Coordinates of C-alpha atoms in Angstrom, one line a residue:
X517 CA 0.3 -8.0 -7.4
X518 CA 0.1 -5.7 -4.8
X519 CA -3.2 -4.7 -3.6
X520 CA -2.3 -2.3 -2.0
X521 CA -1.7 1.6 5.0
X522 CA -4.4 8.1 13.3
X523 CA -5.3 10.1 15.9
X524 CA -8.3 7.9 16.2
X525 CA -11.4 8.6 17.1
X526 CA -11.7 4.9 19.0
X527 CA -10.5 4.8 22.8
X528 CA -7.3 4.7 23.9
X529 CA -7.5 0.8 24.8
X530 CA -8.8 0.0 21.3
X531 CA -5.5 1.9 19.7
X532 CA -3.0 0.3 21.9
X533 CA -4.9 -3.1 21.0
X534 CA -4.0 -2.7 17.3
X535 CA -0.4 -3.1 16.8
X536 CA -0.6 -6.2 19.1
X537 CA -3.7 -7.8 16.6
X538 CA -1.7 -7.3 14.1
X539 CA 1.1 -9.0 15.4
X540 CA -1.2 -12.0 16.4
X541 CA -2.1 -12.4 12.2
X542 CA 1.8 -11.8 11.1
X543 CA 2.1 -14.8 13.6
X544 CA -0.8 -17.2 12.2
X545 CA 0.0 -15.9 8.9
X546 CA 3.4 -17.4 9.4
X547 CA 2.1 -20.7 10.5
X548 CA -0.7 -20.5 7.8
X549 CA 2.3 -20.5 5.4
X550 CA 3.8 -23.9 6.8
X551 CA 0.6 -25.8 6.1
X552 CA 0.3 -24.3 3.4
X553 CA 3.9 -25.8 2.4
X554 CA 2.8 -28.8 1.5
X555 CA 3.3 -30.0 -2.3
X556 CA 0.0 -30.2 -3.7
X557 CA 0.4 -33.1 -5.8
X558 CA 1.8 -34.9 -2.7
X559 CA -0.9 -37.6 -1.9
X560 CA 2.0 -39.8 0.6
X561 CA 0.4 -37.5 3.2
X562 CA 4.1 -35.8 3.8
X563 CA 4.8 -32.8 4.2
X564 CA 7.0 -31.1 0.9
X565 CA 8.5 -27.1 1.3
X566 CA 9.5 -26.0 -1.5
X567 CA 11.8 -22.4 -0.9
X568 CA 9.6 -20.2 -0.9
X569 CA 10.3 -16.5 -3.4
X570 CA 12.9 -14.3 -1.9
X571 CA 13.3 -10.5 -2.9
X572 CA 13.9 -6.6 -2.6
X573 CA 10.7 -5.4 -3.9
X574 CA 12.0 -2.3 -4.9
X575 CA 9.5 0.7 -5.7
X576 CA 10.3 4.0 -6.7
X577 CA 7.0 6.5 -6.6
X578 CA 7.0 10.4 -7.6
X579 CA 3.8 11.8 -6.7
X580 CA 2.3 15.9 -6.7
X581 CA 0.0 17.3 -4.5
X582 CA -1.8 20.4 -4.5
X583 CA -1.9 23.2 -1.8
X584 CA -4.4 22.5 1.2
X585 CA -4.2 19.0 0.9
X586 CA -3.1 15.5 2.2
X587 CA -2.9 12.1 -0.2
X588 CA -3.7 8.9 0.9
X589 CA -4.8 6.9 -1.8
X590 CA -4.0 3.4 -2.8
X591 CA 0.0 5.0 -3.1
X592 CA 2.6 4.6 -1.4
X593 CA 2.5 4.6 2.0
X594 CA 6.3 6.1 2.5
X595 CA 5.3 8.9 0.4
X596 CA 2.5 9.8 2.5
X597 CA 4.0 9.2 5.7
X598 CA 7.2 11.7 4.4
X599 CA 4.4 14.4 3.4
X600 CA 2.5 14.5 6.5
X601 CA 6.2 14.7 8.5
X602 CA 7.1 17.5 5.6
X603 CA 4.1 19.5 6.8
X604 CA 4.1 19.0 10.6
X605 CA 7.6 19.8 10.4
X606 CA 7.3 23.1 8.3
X607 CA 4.0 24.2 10.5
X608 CA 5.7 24.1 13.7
X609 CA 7.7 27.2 12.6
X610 CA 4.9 29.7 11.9
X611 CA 3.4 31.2 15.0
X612 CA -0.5 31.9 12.8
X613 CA -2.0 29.6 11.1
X614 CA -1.2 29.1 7.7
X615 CA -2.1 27.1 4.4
X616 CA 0.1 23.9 3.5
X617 CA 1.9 24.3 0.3
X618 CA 1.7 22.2 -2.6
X619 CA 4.4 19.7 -2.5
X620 CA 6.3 17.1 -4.5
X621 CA 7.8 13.8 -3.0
X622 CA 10.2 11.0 -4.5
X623 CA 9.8 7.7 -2.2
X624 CA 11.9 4.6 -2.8
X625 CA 10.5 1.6 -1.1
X626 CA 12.9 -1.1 -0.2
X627 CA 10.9 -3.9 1.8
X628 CA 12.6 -7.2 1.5
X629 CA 9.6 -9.6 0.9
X630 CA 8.7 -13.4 1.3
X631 CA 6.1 -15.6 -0.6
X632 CA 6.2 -17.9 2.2
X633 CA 3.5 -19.9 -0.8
X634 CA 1.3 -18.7 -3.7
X635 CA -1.0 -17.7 -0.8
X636 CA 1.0 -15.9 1.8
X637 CA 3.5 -13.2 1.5
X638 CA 5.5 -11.6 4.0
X639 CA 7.7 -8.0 4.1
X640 CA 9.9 -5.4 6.0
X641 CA 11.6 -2.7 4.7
X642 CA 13.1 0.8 5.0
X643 CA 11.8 3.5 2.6
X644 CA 13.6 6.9 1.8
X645 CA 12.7 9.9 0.7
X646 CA 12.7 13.5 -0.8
X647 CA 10.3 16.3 -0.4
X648 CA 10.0 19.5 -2.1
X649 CA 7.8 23.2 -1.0
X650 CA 8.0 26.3 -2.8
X651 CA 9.7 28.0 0.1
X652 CA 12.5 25.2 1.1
X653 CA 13.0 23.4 -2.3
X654 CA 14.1 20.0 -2.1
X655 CA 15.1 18.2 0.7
X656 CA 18.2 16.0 1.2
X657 CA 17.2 12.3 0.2
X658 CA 17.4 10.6 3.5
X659 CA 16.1 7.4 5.3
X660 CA 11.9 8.4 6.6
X661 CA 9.9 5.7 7.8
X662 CA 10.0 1.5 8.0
X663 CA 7.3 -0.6 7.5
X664 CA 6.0 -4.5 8.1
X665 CA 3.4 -6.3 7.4
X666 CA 1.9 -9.3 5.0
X667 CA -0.7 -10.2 2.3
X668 CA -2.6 -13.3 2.5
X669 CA -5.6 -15.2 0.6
X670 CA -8.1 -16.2 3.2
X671 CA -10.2 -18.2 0.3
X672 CA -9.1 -19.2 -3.3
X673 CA -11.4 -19.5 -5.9
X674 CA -9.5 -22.4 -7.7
X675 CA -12.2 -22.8 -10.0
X676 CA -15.2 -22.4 -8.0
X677 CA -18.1 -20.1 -7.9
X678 CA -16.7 -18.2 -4.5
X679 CA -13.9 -15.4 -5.5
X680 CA -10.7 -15.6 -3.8
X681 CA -10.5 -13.0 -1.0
X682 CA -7.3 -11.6 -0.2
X683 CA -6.3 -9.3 3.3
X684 CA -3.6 -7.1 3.4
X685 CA -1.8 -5.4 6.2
X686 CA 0.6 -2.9 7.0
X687 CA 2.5 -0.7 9.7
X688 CA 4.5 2.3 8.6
X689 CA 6.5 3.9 11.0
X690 CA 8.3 7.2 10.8
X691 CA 11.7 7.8 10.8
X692 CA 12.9 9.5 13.6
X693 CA 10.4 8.8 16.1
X694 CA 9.9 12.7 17.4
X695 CA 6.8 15.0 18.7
X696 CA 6.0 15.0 15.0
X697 CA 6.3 11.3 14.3
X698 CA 3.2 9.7 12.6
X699 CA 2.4 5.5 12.1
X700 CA 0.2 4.8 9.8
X701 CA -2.1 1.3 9.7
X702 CA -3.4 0.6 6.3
X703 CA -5.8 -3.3 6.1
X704 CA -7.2 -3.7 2.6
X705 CA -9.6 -6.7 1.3
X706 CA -10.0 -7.3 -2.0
X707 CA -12.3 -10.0 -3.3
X708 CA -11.0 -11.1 -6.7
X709 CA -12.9 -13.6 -9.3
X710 CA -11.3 -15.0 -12.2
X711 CA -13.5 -16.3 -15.1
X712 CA -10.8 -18.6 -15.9
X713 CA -8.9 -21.3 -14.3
X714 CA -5.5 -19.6 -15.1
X715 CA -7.1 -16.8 -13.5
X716 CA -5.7 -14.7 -16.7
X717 CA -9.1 -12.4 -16.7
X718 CA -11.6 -11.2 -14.0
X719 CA -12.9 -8.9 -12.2
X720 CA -12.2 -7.1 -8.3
X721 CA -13.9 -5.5 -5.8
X722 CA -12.3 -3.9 -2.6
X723 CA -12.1 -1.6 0.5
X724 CA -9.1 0.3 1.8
X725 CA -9.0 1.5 5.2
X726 CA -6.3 4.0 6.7
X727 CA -5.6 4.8 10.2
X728 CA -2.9 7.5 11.2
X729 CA -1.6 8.5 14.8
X730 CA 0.2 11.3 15.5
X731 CA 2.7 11.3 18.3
X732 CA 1.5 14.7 19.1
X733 CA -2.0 16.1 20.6
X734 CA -1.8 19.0 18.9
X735 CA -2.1 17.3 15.2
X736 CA -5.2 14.9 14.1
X737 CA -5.6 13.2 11.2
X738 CA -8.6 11.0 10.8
X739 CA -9.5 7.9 9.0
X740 CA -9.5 7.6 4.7
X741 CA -12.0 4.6 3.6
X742 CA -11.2 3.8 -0.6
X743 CA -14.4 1.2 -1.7
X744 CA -13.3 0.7 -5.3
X745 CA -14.2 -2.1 -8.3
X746 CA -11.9 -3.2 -11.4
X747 CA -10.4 -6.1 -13.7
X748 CA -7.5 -7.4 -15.1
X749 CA -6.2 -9.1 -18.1
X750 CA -2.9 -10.8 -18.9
X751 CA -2.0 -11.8 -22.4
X752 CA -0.5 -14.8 -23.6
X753 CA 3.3 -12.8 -23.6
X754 CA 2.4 -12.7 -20.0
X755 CA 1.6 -8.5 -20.0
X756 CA -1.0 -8.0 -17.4
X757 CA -3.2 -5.3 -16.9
X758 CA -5.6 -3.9 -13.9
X759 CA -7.4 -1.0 -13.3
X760 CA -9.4 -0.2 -10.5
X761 CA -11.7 3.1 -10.0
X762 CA -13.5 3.5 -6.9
X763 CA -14.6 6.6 -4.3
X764 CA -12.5 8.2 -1.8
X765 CA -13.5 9.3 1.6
X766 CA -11.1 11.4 3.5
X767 CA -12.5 13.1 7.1
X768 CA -9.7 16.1 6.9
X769 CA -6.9 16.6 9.5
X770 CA -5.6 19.1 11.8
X771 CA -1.8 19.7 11.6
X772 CA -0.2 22.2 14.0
X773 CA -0.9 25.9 13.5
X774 CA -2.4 24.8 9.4
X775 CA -5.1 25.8 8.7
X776 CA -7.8 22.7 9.2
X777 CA -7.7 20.1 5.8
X778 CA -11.2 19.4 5.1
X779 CA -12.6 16.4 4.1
X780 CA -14.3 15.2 1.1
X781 CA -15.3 12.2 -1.0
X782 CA -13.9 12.0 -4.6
X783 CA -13.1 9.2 -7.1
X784 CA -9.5 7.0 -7.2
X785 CA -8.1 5.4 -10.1
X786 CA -5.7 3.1 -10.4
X787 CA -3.9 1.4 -13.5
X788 CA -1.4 -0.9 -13.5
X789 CA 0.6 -2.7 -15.9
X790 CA 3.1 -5.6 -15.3
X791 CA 5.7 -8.1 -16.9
X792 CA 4.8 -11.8 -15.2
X793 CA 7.1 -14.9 -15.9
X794 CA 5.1 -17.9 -16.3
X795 CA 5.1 -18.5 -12.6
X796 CA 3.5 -15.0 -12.0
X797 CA 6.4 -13.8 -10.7
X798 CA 6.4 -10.0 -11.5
X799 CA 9.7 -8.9 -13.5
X800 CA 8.6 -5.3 -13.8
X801 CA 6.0 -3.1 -13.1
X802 CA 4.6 0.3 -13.6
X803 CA 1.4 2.3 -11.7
X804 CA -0.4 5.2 -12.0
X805 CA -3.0 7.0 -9.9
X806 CA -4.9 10.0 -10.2
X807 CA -7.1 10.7 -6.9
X808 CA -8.6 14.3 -6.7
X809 CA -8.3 15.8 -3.3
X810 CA -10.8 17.6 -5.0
X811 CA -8.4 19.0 -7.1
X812 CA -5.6 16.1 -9.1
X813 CA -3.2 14.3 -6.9
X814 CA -0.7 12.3 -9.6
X815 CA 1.7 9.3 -8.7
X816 CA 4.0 7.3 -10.8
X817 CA 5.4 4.1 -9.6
X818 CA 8.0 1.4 -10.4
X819 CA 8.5 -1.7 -9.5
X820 CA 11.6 -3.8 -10.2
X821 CA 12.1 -6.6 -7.5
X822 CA 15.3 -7.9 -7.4
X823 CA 15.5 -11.6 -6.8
X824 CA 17.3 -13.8 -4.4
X825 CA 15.1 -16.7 -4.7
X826 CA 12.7 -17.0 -7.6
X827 CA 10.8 -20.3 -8.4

């Protein structure tokens, strides 16, 4: 399951050093996932790989958004990345400033994704796009922004009194790279206990942090923070559901010649529910989100990996 992505206010130094940190953990996390390799029920003291998952985890997300506003969330990343390039895009053209429109987007995810082992999961991908405004309708459906990154469990719980804690990171760049080109930087950790050794029920707790930057000096967009709580259950047909509510803090932007989007701090929810083989591979899935920006921000999401390696 997916846990879930600046002009910054740090020092230049500090941004620059970002990219190249996360770089350094895609690197350990690839050697993490070569001792991690080894067959567990291996006691020769050899080393066993098994092939690890191979797939297109493909996700297709429609979300809304009302006027004067900017959606992070625990959403797509694509979808926001394609909004905020929507607006600076459309705000260059009016010479006063000016509200930003309500919008609709349709984002297709298509990172092709690794489970290097049960603990360590690696992806890159393309993700395309449609927007739609009031005044220009909806745009042609075209390639908007590639990502990278990886999710790995630092500490599993395997029984134990000590939750497993699981990092996630990712780099979304947009597609082209112009004056209006944002990458967005979103690290979540998510501390999860199970209350039984299946790990078929339990409870989560989290924090989200998202960091954009703007290619241009004349648009700002500073950090969102989601802290959130939830549970899951999966049935013996191996249906599992989640749901996870949690608070919002957003600290507004400046885009162009709009007028500034404020900040605020509202609640996030987030419901998932997902088909699992008995492996815990995940066959299908389907996710909605409400966040309120103060006013409702909806997304709809499915997922429907296709596999090219599934154990």
């Amino acid at each position: 399951m997916s846990i879930c992505p600046r002009i910054s206010t740090a020092p230049f130094g500090a941004s620059a050093l970002l990219p190249r940190t996360i770089l350094g953990c895609l690197i350990g996390a690839c050697f993490a996932g070569a001792a991690f390799g080894k067959d567990p029920d291996d006691d020769s003291g050899t080393s066993t790989n098994t092939t690890p998952n191979i797939y297109l985890d493909l996700r297709t997300t429609y979300g809304t958004v009302p006027a004067g506003t900017l959606p992070i969330g625990f959403g797509s990343s694509a979808l926001f990345t394609a909004l905020q390039s929507f607006a600076l895009a459309n705000g260059s053209t009016f010479p006063t400033s000016v509200s930003l429109p309500s919008r609709q987007s349709l984002a297709v995810d298509l990172p092709m994704t690794v489970d290097v082992t049960d603990k360590v999961s690696l992806y890159a991908g393309i993700s395309g796009t449609a927007t739609y405004g009031p005044a220009q309708g909806w745009s042609p459906f075209d390639v908007t922004s590639w990502n990278v990154g990886f999710q790995a469990d630092l500490y599993s719980q395997n029984g134990g009194s000590i939750p497993t804690i699981t990092w996630q990171s990712t780099i979304t760049q947009a597609v082209p790279n112009g004056p209006a080109a944002t990458t967005t930087f979103n690290n979540i950790l998510e501390l999860d206990y199970a209350f039984d050794t299946d790990e078929t029920r339990g409870v989560l707790a989290g924090i989200q942090d998202t960091r954009v930057e703007v290619a241009t000096t004349l648009a700002r967009v500073h950090p969102n923070i989601i802290g959130y709580v939830g549970g899951y259950y999966q049935w013996p047909n191996n249906w599992k559901f989640t749901g996870r509510a949690g608070v919002q803090y957003f600290g507004g932007a400046q885009l162009l010649s709009f007028t500034p989007i404020r900040s605020f701090t509202q609640p996030i929810l987030r419901l998932d529910l997902d088909r699992m083989d008995d492996n815990d591979n995940r066959l299908f899935g389907v996710t909605a989100e409400i966040m309120w920006l103060p006013k409702p921000s909806y997304q709809l999401t499915l997922r429907t990996p296709l596999y090219f390696v599934r154990n």
